[in-house]
N, CA and C of each residue as an Amber inpcrd file, in Angstrom:
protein
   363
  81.2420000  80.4720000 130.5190000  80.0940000  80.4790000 131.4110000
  80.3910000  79.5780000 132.6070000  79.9820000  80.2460000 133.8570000
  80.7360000  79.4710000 134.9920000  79.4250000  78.7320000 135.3540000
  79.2890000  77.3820000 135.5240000  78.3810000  76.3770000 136.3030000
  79.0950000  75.8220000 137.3700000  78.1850000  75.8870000 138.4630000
  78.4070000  74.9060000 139.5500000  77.4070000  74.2770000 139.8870000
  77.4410000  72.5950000 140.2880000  76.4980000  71.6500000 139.7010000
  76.6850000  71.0140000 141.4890000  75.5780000  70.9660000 141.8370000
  75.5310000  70.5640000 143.4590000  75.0190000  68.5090000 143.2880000
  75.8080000  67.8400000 143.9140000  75.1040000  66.4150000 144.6340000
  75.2780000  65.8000000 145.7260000  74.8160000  64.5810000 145.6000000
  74.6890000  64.0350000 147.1130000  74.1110000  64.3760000 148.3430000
  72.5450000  65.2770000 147.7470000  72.2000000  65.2330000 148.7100000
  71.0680000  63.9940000 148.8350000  70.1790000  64.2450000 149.9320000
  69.0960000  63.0580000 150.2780000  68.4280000  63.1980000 151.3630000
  67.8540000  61.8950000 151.9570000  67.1400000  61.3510000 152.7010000
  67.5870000  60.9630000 153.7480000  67.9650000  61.5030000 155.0760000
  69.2490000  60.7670000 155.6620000  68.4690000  61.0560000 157.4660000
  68.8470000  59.8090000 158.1570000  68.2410000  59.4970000 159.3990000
  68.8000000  60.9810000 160.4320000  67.9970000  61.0850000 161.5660000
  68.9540000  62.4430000 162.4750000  69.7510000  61.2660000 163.2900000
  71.1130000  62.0230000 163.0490000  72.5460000  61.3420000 163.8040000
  73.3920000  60.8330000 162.4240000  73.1070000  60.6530000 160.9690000
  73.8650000  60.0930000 160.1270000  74.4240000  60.9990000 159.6940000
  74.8620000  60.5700000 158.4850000  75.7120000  61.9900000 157.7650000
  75.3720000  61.8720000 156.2040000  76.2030000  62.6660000 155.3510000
  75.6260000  63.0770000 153.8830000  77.2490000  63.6850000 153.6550000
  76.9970000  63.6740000 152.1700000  78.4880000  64.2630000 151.8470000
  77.8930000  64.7740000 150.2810000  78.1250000  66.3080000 150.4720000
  77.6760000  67.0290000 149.4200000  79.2500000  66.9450000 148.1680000
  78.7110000  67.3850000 146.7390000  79.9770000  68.0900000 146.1890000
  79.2680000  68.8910000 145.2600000  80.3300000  69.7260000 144.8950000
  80.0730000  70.7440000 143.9640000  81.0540000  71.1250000 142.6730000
  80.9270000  70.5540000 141.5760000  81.6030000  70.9810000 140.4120000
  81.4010000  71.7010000 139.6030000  82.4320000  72.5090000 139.6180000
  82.3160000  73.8820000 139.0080000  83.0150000  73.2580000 137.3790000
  82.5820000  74.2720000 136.7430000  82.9820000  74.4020000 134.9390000
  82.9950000  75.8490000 134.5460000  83.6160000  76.0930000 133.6490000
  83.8400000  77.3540000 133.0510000  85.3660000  78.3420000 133.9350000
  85.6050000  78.0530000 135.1410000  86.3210000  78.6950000 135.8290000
  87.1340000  78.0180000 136.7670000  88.2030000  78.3240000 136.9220000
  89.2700000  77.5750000 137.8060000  88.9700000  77.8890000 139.2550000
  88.4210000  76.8520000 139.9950000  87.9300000  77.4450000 141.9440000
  89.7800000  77.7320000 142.1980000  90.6340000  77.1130000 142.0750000
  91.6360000  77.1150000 142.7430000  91.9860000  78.2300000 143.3620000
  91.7470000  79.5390000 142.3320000  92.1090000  81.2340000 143.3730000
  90.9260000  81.7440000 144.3640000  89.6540000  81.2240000 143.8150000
  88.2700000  81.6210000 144.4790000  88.4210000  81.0390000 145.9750000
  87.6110000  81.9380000 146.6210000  86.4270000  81.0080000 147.9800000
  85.6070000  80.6800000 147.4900000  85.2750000  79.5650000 147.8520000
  83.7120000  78.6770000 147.4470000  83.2080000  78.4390000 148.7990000
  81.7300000  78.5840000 148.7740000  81.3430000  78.4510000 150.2090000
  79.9400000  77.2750000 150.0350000  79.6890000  77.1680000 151.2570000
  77.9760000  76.1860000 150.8570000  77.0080000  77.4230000 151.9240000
  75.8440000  77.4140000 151.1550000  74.6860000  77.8820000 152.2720000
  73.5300000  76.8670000 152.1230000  72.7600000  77.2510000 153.0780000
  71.5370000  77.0270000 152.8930000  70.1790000  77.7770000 153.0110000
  69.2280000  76.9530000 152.9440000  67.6550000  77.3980000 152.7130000
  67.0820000  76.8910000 153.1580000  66.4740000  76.8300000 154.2500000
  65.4170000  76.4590000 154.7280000  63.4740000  76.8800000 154.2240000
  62.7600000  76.1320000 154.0260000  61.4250000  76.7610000 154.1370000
  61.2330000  78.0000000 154.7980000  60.5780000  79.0050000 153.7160000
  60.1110000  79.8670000 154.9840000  61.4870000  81.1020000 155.5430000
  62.6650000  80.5370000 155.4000000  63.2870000  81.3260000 156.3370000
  64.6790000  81.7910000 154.9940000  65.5830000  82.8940000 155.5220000
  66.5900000  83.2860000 154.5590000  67.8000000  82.2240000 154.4950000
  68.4420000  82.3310000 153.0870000  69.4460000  81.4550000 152.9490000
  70.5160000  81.5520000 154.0720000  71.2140000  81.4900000 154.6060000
  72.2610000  81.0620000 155.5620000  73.5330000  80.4780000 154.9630000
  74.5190000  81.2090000 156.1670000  76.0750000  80.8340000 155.4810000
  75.8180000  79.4940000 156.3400000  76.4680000  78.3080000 155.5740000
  77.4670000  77.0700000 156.5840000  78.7120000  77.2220000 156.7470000
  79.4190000  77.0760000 155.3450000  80.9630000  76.8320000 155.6180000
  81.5550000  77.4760000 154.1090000  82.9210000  77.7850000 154.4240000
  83.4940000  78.6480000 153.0360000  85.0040000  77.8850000 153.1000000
  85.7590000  77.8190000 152.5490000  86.8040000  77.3270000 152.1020000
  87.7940000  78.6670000 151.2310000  88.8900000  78.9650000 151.5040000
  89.6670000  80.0180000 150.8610000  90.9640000  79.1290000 149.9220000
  91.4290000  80.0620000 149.5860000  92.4750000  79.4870000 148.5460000
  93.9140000  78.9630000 149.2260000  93.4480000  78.5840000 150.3030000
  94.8020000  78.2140000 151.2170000  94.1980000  77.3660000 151.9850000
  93.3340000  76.4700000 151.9340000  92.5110000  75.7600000 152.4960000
  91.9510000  76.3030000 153.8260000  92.0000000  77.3260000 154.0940000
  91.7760000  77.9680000 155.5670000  90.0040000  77.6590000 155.6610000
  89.4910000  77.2350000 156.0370000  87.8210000  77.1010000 156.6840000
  86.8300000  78.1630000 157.3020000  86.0750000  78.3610000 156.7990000
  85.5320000  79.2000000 158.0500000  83.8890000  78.1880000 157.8680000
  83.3500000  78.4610000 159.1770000  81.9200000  77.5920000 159.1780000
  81.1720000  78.3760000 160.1220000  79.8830000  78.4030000 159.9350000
  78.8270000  78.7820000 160.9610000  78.5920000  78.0150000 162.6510000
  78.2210000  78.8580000 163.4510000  77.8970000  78.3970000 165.0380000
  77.1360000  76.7610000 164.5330000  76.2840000  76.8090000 163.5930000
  75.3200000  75.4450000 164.0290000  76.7400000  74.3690000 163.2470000
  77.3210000  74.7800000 162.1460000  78.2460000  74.0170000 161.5290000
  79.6450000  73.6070000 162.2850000  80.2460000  74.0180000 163.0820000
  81.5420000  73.8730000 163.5980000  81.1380000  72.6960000 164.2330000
  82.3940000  71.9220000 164.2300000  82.4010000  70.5690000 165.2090000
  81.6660000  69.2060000 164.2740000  80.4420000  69.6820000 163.3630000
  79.3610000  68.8540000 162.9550000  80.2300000  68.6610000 161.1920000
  80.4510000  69.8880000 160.8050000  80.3520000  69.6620000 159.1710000
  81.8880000  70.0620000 158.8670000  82.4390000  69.1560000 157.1140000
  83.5870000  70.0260000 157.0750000  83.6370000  70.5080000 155.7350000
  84.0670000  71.0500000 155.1850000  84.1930000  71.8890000 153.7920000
  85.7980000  71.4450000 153.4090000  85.9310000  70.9620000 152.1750000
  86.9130000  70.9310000 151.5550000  87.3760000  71.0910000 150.1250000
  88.1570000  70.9270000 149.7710000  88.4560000  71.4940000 148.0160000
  89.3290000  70.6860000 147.4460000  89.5000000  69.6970000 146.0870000
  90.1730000  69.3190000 145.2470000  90.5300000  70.7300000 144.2290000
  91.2160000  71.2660000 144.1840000  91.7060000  71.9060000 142.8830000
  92.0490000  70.8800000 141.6070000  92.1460000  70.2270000 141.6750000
  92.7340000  69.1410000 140.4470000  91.2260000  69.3760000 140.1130000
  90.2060000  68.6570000 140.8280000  88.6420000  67.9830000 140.2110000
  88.0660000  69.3130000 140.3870000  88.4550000  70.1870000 140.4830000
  87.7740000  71.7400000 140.3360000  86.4930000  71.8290000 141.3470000
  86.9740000  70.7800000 142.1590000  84.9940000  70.4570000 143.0500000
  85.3440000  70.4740000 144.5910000  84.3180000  71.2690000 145.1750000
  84.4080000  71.5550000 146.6140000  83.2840000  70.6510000 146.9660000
  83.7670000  69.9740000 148.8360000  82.8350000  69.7490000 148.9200000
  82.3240000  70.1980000 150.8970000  81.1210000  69.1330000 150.9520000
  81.0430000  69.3880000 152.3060000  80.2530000  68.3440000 152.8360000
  81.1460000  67.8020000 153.7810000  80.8230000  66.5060000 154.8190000
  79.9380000  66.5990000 155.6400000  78.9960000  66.5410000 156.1650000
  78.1810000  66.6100000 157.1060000  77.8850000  65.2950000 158.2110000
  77.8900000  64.9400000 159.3510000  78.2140000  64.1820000 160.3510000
  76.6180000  65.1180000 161.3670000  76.0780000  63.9960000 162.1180000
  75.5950000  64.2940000 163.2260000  74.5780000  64.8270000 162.6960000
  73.8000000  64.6430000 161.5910000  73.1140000  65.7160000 161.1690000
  71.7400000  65.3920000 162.3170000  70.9130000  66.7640000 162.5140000
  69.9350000  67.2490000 162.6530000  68.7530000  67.3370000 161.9940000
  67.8320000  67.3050000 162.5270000  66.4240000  68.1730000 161.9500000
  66.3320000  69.2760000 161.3760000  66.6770000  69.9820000 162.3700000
  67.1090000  71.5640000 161.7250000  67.8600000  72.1020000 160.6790000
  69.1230000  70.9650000 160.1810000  69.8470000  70.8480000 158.9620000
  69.1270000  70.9520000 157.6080000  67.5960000  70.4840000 158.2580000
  66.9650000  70.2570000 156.4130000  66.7980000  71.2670000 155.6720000
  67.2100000  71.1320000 154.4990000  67.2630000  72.6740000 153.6260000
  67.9280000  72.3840000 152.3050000  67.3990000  73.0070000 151.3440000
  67.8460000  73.1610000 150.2660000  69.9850000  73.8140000 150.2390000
  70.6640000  72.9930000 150.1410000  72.1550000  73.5030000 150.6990000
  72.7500000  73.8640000 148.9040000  72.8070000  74.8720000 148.9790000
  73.7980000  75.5660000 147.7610000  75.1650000  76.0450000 148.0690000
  75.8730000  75.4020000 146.5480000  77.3260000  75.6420000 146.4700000
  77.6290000  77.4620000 145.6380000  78.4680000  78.2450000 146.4020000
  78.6620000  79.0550000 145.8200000  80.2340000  79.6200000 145.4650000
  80.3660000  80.4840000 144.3540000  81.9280000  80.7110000 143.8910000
  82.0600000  82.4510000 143.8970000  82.9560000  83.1040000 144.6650000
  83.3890000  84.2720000 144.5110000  82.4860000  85.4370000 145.2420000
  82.8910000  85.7580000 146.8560000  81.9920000  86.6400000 147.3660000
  82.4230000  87.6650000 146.7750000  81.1400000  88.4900000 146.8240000
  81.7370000  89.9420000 146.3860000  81.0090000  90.9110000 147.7690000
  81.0700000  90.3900000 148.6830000  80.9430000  90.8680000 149.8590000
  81.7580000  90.3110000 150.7260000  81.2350000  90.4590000 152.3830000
  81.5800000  89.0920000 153.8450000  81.5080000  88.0570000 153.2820000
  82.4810000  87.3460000 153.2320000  82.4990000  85.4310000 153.1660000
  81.1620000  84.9700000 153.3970000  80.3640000  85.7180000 155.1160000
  79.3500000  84.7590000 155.0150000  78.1080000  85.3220000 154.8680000
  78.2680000  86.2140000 154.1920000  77.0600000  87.1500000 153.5380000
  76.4290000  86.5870000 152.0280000  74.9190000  86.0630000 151.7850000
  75.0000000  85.6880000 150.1600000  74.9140000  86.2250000 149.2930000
  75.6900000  87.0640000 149.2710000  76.4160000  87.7380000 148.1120000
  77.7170000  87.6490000 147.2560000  77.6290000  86.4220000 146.4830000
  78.5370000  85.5540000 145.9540000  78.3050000  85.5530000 144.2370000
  79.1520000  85.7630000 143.6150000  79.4160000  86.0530000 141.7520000
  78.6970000  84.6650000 141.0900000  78.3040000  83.7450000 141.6050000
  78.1100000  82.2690000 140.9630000  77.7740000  81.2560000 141.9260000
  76.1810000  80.5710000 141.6740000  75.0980000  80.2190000 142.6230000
  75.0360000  78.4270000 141.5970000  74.9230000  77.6980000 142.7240000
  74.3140000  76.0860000 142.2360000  73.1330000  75.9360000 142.0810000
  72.0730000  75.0480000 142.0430000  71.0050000  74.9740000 141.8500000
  70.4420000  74.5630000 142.9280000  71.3980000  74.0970000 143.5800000
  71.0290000  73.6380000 144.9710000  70.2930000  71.9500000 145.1850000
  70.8960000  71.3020000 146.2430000  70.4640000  70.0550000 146.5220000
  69.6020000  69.5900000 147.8950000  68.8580000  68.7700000 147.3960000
  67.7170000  69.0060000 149.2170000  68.6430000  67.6320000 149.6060000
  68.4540000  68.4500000 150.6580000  68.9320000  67.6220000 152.1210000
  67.9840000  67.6880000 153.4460000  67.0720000  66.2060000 153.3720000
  65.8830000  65.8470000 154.0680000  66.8470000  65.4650000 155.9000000
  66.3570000  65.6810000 157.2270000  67.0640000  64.7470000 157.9020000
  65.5590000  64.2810000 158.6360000  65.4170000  62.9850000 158.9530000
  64.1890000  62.6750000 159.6390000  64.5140000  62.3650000 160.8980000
  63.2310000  62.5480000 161.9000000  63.9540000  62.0390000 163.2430000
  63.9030000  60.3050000 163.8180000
């Protein structure tokens, strides 16, 4: 049974940063993409950033420059840095394993529970 277990998120000023991770169990990320989205109130989940099995990146217009996505294969756990954060950032941010669609489409084999990430101004 594959779990992926989301933390670090919080309470965090606009202009600071946050540093998510995500550990997976049951399944080796090392061949997968793992990506993060989010959720906002009110509105549809959203791609941020995806990570491939060659460390290659891909990230969303609001994410580039601001956030980074990375991967331990040893600790089986992806994560994602966030810098500069925003208002608009606030959202429930979920870790996910294995699109079975577009990278940044959410349509992904294995969903986190997701962690809130508050930013105040």
């Amino acid at each position: 049974q594959v779990q992926l277990v989301e933390s670090g998120g919080g309470l965090v000023q606009a202009g600071g940063s946050l540093s998510l991770s995500c550990a997976a169990s049951g399944r080796t990320i090392s061949s997968y993409i793992m990506a993060w989205f989010r959720q906002a109130p009110g509105k549809e989940r959203e791609f941020v950033a995806a990570v491939n099995w060659s460390d290659y990146a891909y990230y969303s217009a609001s994410a580039m420059g601001r956030f980074i996505i990375s991967r331990d294969n040893a600790q089986n756990t992806v994560y994602l840095q966030m810098d500069s954060l925003k208002r608009e950032d606030t959202a429930i941010y979920y870790c996910a394993l294995g699109p079975q669609g577009p990278i940044r489409s959410p349509s992904y084999e294995y969903w986190g529970q997701g962690t809130q990430v508050t930013v105040s101004s």
